Tab-separated table of C-alpha atoms and ligand atoms in Angstrom:
chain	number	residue	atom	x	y	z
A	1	UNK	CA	-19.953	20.003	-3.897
A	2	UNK	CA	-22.298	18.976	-0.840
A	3	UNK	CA	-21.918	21.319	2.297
A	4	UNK	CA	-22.542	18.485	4.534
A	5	UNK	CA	-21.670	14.660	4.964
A	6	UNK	CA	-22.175	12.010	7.180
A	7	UNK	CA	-18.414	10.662	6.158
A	8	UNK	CA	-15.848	12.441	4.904
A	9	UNK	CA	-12.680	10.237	3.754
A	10	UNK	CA	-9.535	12.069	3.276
A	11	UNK	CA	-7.587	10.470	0.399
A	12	UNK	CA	-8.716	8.901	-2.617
A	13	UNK	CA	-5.987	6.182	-2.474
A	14	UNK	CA	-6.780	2.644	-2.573
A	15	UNK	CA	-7.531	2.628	1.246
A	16	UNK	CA	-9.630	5.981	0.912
A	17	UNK	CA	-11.412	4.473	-1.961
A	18	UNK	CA	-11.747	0.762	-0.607
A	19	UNK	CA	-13.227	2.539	2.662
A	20	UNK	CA	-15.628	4.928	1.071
A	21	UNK	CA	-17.016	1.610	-1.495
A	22	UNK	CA	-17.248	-0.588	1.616
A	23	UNK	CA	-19.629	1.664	3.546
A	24	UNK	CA	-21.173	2.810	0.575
A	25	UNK	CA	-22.233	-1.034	-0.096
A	26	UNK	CA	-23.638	-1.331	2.997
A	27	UNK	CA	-25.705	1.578	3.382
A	28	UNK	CA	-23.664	4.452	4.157
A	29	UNK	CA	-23.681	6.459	0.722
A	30	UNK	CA	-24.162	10.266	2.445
A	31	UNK	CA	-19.978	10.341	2.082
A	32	UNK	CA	-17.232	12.530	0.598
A	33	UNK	CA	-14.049	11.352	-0.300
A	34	UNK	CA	-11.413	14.603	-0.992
A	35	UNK	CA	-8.053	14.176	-2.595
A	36	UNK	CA	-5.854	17.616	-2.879
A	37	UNK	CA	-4.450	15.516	-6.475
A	38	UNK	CA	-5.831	13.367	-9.169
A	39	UNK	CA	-6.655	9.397	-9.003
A	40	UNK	CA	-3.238	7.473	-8.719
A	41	UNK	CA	-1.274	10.155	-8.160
A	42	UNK	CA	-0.460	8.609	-4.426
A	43	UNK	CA	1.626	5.297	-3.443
A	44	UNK	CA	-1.502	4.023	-4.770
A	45	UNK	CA	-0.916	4.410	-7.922
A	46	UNK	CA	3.195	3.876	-7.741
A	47	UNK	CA	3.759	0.762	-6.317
A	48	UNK	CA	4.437	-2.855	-7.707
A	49	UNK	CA	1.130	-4.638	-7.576
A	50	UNK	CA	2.263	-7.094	-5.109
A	51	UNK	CA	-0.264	-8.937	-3.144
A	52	UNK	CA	1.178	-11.776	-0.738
A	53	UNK	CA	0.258	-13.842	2.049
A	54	UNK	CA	3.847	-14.475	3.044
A	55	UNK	CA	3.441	-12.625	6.392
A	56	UNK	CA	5.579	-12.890	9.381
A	57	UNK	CA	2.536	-12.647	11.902
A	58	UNK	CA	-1.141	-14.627	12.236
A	59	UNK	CA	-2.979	-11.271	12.309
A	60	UNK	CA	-0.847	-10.284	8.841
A	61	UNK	CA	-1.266	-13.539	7.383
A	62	UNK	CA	-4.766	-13.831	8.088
A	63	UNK	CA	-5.729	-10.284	6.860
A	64	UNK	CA	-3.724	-10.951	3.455
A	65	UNK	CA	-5.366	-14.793	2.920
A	66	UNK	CA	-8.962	-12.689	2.750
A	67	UNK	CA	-7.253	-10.209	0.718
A	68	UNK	CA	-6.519	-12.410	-2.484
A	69	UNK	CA	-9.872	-13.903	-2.105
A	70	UNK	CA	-11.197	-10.147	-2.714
A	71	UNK	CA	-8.534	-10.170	-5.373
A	72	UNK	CA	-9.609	-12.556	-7.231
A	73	UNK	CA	-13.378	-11.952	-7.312
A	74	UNK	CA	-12.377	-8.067	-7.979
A	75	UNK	CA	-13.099	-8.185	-11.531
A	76	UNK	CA	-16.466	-9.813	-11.565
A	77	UNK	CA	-17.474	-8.127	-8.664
A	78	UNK	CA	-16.353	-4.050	-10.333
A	79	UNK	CA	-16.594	-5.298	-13.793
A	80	UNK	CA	-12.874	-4.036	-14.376
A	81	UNK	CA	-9.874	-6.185	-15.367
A	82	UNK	CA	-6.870	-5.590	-12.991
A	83	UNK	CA	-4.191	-8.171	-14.593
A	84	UNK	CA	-4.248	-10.267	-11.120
A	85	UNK	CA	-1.847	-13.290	-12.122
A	86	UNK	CA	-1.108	-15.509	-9.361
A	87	UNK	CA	2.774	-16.708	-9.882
A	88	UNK	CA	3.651	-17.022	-6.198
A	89	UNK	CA	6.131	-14.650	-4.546
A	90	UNK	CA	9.562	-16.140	-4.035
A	91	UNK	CA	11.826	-14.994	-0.917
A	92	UNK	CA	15.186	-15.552	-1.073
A	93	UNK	CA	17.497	-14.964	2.117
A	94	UNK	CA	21.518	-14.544	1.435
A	95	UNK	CA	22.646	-13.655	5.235
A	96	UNK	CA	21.903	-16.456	8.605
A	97	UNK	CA	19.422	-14.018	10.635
A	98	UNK	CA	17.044	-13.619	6.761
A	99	UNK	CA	17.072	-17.282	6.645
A	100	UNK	CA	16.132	-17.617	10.144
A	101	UNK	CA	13.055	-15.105	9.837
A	102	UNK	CA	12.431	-17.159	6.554
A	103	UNK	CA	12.116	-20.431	8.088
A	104	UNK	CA	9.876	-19.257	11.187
A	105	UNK	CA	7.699	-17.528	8.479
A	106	UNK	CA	7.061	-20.194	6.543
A	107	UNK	CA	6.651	-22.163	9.426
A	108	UNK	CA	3.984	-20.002	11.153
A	109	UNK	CA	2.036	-19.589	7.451
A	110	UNK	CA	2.119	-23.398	7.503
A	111	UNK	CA	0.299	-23.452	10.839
A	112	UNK	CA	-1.807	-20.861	9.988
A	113	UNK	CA	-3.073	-23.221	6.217
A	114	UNK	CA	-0.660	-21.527	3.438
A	115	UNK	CA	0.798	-23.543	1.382
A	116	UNK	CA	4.080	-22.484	1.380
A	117	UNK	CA	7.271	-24.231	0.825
A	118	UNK	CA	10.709	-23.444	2.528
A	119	UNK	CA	13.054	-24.034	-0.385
A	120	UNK	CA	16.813	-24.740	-0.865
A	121	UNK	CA	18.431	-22.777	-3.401
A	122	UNK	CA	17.964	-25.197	-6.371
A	123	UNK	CA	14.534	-25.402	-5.647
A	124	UNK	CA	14.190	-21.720	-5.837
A	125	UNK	CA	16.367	-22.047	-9.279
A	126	UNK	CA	13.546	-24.658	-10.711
A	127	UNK	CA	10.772	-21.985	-10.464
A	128	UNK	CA	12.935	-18.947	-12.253
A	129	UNK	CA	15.667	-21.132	-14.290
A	130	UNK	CA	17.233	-17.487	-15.008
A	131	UNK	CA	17.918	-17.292	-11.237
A	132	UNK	CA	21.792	-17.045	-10.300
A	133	UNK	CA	21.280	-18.580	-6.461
A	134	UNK	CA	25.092	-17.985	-6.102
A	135	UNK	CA	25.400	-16.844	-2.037
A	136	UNK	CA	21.449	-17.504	-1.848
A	137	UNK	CA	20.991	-19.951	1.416
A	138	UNK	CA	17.337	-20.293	1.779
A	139	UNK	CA	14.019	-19.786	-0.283
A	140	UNK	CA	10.203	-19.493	0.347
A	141	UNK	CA	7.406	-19.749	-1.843
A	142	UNK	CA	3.714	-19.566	-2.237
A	143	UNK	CA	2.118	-19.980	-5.512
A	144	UNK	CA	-1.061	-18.326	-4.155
A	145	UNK	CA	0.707	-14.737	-3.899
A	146	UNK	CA	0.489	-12.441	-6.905
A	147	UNK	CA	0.514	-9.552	-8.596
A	148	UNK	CA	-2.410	-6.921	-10.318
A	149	UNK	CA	-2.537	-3.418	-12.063
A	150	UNK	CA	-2.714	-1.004	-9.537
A	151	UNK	CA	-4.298	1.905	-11.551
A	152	UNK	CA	-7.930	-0.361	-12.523
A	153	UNK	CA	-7.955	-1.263	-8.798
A	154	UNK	CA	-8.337	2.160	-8.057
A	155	UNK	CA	-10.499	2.941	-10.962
A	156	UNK	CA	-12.628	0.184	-9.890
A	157	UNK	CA	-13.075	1.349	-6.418
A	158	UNK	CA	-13.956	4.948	-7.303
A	159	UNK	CA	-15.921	4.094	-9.843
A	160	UNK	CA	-18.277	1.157	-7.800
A	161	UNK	CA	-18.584	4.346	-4.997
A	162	UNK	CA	-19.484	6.924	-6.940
A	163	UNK	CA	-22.475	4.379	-8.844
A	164	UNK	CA	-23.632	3.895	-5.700
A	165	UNK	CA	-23.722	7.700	-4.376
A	166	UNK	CA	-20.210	8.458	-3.315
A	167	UNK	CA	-18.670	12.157	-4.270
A	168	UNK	CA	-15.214	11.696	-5.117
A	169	UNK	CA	-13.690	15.442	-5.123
A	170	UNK	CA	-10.441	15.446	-6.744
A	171	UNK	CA	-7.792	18.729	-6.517
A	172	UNK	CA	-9.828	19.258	-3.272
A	173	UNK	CA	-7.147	20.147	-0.702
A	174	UNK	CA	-8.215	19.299	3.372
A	175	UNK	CA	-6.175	22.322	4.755
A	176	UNK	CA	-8.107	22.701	7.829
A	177	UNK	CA	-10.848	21.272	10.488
A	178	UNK	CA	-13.483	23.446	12.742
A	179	UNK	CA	-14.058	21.290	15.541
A	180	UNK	CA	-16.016	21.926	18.749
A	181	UNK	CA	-15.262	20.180	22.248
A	182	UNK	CA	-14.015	16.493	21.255
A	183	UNK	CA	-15.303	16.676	18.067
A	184	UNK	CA	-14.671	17.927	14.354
A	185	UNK	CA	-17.539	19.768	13.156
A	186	UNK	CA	-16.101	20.105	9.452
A	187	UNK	CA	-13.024	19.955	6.714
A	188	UNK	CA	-12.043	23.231	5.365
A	189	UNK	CA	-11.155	22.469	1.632
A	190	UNK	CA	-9.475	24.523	-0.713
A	191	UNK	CA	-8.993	23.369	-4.839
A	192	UNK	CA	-5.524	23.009	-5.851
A	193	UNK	CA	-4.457	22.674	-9.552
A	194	UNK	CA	-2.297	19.501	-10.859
A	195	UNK	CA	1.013	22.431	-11.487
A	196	UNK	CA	0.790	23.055	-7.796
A	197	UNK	CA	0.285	19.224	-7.098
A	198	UNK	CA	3.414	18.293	-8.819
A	199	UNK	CA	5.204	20.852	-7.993
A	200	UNK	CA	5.885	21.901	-11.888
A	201	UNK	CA	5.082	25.226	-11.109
A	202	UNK	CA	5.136	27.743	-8.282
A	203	UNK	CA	3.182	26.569	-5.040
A	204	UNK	CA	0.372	29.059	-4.579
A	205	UNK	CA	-3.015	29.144	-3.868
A	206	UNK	CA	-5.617	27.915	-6.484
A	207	UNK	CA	-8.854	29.135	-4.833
A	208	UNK	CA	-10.904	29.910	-1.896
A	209	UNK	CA	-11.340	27.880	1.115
A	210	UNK	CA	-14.889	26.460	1.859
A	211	UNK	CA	-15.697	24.423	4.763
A	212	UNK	CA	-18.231	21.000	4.569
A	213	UNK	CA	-19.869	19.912	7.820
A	214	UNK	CA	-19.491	16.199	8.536
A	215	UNK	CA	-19.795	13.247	11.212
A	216	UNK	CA	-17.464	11.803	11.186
A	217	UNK	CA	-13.404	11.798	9.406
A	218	UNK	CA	-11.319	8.926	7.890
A	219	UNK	CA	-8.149	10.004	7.452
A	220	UNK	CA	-6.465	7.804	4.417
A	221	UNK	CA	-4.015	10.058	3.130
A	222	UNK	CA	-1.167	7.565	3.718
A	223	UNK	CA	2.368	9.245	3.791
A	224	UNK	CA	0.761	12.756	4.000
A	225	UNK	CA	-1.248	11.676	6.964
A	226	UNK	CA	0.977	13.168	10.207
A	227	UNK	CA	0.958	16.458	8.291
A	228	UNK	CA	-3.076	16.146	7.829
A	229	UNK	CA	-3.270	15.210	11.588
A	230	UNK	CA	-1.147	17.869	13.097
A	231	UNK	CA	-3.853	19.922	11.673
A	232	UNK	CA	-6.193	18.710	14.682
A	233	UNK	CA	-3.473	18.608	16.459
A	234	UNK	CA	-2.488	14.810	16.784
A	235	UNK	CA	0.786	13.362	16.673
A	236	UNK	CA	1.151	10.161	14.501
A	237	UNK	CA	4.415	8.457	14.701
A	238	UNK	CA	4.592	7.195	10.650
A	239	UNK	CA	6.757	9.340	8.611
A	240	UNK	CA	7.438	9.020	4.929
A	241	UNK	CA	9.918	7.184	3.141
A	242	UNK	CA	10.832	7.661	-0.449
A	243	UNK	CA	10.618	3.828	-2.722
A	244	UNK	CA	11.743	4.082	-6.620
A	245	UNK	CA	10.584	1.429	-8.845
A	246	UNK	CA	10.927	1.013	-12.546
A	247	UNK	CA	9.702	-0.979	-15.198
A	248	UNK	CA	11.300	-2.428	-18.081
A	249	UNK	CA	10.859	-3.013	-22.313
A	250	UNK	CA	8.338	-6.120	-22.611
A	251	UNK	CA	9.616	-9.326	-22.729
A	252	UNK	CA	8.110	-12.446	-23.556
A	253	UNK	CA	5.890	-13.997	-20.515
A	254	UNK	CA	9.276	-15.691	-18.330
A	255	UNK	CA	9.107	-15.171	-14.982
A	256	UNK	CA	6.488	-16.733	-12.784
A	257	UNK	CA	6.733	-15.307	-9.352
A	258	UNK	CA	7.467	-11.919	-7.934
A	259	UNK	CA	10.881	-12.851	-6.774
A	260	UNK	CA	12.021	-10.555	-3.548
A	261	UNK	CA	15.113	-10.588	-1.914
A	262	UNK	CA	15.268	-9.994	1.586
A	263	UNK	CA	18.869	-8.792	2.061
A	264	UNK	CA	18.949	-6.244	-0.304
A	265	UNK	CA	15.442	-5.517	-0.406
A	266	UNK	CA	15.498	-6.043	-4.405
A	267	UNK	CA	12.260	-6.880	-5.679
A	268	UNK	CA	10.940	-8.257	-9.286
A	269	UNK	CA	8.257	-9.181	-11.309
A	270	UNK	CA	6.464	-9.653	-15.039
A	271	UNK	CA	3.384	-8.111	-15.394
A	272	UNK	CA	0.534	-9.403	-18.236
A	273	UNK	CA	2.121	-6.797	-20.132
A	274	UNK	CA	5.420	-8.507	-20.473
A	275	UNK	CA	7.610	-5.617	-18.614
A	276	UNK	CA	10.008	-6.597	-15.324
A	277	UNK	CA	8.701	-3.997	-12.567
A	278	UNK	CA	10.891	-3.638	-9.899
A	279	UNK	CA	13.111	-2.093	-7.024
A	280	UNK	CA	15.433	-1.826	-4.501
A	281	UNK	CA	16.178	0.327	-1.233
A	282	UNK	CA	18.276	3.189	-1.389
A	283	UNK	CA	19.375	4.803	1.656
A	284	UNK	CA	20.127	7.491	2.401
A	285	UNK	CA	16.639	8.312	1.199
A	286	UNK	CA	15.359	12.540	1.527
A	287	UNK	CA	12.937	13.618	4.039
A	288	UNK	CA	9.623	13.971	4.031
A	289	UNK	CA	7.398	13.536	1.050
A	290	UNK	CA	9.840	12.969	-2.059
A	291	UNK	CA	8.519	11.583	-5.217
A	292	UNK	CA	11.711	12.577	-7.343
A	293	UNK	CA	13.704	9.964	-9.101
A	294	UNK	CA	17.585	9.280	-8.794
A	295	UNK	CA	20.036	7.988	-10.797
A	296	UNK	CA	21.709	6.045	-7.523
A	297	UNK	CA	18.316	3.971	-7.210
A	298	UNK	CA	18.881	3.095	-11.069
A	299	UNK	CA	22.278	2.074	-10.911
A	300	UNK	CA	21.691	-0.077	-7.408
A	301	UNK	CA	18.634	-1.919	-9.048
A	302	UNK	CA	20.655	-2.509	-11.965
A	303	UNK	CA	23.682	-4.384	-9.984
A	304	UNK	CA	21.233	-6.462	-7.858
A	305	UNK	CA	18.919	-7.259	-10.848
A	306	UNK	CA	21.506	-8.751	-12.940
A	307	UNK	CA	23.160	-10.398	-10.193
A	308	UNK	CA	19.951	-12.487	-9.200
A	309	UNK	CA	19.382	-12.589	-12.959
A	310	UNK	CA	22.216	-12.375	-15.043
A	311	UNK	CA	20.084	-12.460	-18.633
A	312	UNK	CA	18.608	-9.038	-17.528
A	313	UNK	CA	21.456	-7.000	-18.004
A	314	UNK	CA	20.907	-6.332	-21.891
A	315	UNK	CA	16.811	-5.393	-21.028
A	316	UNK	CA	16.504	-1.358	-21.427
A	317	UNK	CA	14.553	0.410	-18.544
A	318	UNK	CA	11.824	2.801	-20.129
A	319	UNK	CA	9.960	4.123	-17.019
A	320	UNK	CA	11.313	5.129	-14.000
A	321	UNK	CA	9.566	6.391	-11.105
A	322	UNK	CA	8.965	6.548	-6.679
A	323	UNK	CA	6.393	6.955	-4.844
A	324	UNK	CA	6.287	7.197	-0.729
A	325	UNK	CA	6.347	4.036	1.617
A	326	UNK	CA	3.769	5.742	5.034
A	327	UNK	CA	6.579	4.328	7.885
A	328	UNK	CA	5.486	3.282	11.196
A	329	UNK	CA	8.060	2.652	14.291
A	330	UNK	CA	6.813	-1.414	14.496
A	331	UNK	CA	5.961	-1.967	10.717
A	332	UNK	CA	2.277	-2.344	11.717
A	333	UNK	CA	-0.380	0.054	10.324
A	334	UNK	CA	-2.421	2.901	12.465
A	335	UNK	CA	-6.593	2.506	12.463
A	336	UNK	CA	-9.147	2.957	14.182
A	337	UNK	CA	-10.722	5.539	16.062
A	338	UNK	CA	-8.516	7.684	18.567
A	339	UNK	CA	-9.082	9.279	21.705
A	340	UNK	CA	-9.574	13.058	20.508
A	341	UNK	CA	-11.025	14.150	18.178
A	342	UNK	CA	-13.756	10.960	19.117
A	343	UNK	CA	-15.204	11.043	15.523
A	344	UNK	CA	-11.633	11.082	13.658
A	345	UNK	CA	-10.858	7.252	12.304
A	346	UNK	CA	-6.669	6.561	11.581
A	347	UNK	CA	-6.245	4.054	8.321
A	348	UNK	CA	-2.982	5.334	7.880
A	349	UNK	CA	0.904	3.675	8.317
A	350	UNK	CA	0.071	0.714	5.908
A	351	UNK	CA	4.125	0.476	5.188
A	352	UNK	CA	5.158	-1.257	1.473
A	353	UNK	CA	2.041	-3.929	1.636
A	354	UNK	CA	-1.082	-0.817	1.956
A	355	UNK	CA	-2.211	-1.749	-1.580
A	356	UNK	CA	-2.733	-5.315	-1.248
A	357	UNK	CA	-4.490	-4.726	2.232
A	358	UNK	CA	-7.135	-1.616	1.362
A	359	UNK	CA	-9.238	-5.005	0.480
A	360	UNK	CA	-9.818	-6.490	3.643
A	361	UNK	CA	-9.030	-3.365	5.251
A	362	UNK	CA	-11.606	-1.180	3.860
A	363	UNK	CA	-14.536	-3.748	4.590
A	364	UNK	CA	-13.561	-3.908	8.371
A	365	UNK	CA	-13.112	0.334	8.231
A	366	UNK	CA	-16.525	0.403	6.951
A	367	UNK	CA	-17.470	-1.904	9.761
A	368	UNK	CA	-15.616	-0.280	12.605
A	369	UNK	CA	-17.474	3.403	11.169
A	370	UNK	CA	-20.918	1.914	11.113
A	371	UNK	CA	-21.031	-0.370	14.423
A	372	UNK	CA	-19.140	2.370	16.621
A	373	UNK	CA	-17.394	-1.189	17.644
A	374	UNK	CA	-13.538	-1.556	18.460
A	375	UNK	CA	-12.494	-4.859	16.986
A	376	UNK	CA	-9.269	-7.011	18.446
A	377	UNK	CA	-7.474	-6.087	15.759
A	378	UNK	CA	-8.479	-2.610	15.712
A	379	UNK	CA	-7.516	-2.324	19.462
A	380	UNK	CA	-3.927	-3.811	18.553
A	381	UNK	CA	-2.939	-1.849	15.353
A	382	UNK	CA	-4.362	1.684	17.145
A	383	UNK	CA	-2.606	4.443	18.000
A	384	UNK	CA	-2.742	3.711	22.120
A	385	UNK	CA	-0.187	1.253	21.420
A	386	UNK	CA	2.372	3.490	21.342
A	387	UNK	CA	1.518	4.968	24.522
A	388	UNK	CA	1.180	1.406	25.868
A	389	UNK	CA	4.302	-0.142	24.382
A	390	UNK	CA	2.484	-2.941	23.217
A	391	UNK	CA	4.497	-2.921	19.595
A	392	UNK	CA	4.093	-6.284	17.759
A	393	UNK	CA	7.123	-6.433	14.587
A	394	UNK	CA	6.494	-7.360	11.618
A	395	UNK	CA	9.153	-8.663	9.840
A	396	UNK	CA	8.766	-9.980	5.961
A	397	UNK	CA	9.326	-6.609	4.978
A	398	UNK	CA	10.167	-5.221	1.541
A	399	UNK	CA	12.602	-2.558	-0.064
B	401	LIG	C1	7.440	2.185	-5.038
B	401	LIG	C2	6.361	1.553	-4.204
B	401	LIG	C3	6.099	0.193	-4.335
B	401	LIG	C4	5.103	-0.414	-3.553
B	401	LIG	N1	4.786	-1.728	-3.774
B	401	LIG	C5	3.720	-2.264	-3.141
B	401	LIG	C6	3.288	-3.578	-3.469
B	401	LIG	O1	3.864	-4.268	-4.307
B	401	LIG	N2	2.185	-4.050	-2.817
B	401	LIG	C7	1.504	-3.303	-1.884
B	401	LIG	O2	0.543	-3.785	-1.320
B	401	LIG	N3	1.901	-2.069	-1.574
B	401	LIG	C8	2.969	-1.519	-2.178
B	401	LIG	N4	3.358	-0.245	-1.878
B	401	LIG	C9	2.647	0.485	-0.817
B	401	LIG	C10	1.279	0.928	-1.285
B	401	LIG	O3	1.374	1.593	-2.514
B	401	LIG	C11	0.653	1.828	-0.222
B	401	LIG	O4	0.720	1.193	1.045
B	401	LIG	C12	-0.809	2.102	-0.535
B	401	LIG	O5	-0.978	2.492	-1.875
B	401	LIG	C13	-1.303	3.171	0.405
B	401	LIG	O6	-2.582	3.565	-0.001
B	401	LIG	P1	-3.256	4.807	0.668
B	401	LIG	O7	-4.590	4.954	0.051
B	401	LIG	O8	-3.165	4.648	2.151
B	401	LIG	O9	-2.281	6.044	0.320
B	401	LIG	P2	-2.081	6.851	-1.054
B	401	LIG	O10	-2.336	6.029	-2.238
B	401	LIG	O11	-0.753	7.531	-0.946
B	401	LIG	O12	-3.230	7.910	-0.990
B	401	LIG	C14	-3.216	9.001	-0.107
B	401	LIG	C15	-3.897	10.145	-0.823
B	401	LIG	O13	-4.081	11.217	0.103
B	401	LIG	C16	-4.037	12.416	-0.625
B	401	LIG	N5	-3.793	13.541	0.275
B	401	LIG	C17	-2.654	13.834	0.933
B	401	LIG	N6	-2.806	14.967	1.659
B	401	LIG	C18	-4.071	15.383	1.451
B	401	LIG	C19	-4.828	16.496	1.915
B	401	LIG	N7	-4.302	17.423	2.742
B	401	LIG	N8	-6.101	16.642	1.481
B	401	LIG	C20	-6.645	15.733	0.632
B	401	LIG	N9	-5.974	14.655	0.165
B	401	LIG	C21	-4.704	14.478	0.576
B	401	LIG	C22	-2.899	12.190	-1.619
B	401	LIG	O14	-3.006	13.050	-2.728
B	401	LIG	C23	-3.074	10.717	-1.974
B	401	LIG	O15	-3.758	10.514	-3.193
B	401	LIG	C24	4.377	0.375	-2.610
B	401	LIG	C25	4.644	1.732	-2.469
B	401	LIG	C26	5.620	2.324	-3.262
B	401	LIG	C27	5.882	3.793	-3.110
């Protein structure tokens, strides 16, 4: 491995691997991206493929329409298929204050030039027939939402970087920085083995640690990213938050639309493949990073599955898995650069929706790294905020 580089991108998630392409593409190829496991083995390769426009702010909304227009140039553009089908996403709302946020959400994406329609229950019913709308009061949908792959989405990313000079370092651990004044100097690294990774074996050391001199940090490590920061000693105020999901035997091609359900947080769809991927929230869920599965999440997502689709309860389950949501106070991510160290750069505290916004989000990280430049955006998803109190909510939130 290099003993210098200009970048070094902790993470090689989505947003790690979106970043490290984006600067990569436009110039910036002297960079390093560690991850202390293997490709996928984050939220980035857990979640449900989701990718939505059906946002309960402009800035959200906005962000997300660029998104699926990366989306759906992504194959031609990495030469990889990732499955992206765009069936919609259909909200439904059962309680009065979920139909409220429904209707000012649809009515702000309207403003903003989605198409999407605020629906009555037995319009929701004509797009999934198998829907049972019983104590459903409101719907929304928007046919340009979808759903990909995650895993070729990742394998796309790393694969674009590395053909164009990136180092991707797998089982490369960040346990430490050397930093002088305001600045870090370098990552101390240290190899870790895929036992210690999942925990299948006893936690020890796997080798020595080594340090690489670099310019500048991104730290992308999503729900492992206040541990990596206390490191330098910054406080970040996302915390993890265990999400199960499973997926299903394959069915014949059904159901059009990721259908989510704001009260319960229950949340389906068919991939190409023919399998219903889904889940619900669980609560109480355990602290910190937890990527164990439980039989309470199974036997929730099983009640609220075959009430919003009574056909479903004969379908057998085959995988079941989690994966961590990265929490933040206001629902809003963290990025941009902070005030010490100067050269470290937050893309962390992307929630339940980081995967379908490492698109637009790693082009403007790549931006924000080469220009030195603090964007709006940047200035009003950074960490100051909290210090400020300037919190803006997000609220079309699932699971
Ligand atoms: C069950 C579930 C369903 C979801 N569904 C959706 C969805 O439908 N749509 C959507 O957009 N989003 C969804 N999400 C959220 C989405 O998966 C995440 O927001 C996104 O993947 C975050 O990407 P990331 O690159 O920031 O983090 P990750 O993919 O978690 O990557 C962080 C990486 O950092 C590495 N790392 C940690 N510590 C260190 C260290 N010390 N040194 C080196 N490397 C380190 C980890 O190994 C990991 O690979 C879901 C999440 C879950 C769990």
């Amino acid at each position: 491995m290099r003993s210098r580089a200009r970048v070094v991108v902790i993470g090689a998630g989505i947003m790690g691997l979106a970043t490290a392409y984006n600067l990569a593409k436009r110039g910036v190829t002297d960079v390093l991206v560690v991850d202390r496991g293997y490709l996928c083995g984050g939220a980035s390769g857990r979640n449900g493929g989701g990718v939505r426009a059906q946002f309960s702010t402009e800035t959200n909304i906005g962000l997300m329409r660029e998104s699926i227009a990366i989306c759906r140039d992504f194959a031609a553009e990495m030469r990889i298929n990732v499955w992206f089908r765009q069936g919609g996403y259909l909200f439904l709302a059962r309680t009065p204050d979920k139909a409220r946020a429904l209707e000012e959400s649809v009515a702000l994406q309207n403003r903003c030039g989605l198409s999407t329609r605020l629906l009555e229950p037995w319009e929701a019913q004509r797009i999934v027939p198998e829907l049972s709308i019983e104590g459903v009061t409101r719907a929304s949908f928007n046919p340009d939402d979808g759903v990909v792959f995650p895993w070729p989405f990742v394998w796309g990313y790393a694969k674009a970087a590395r053909d164009l000079g990136v180092e991707v370092a797998t089982f490369t651990e960040v346990v430490g920085f050397e930093t002088r004044g305001n600045r870090i100097t370098a990552v101390k690294l240290r190899p870790t083995t895929l036992g210690e990774v999942n925990r299948h074996e006893e936690v020890r050391p796997a080798g020595e640690v080594f340090s690489v001199a670099c310019d500048e940090v991104i730290l992308c490590a999503g729900a492992w990213s206040p541990q990596v920061a206390a490191m330098v000693n910054v406080a970040l105020p996302n915390h993890p938050h265990r999400h199960e999901i499973c997926s299903t035997e394959p069915l014949k091609p059904w159901l059009g639309p990721l259908v989510a359900d704001l009260t319960d947080g229950l949340y389906f769809s068919q991939s190409m493949r023919g399998e219903i991927v889904g889940g619900v929230s669980v609560d109480p869920v355990p602290e910190g990073i937890d990527q164990q599965s439980s039989s309470a999440f199974l036997a929730k997502y099983a009640r609220s599955l075959v009430r919003a689709v009574p056909r479903m309860a004969t379908v057998k389950v085959l995988r079941q898995w989690a994966g961590c949501y990265d929490l933040t106070p206001d629902s809003n991510p963290l990025v941009g650069r902070i005030a010490e160290p100067e050269n470290l750069v937050l893309a962390c505290g992307f929630m339940g929706h980081g995967f379908m916004m490492a698109p637009v989000m790693g082009r403007l990280l790549a931006e924000h790294v080469i220009t030195q430049q603090t964007s709006e955006l940047f200035a009003r998803w950074s960490l100051d905020r909290y210090r400020t109190g300037r919190l803006l909510h997000e609220s079309m939130i699932i699971g």
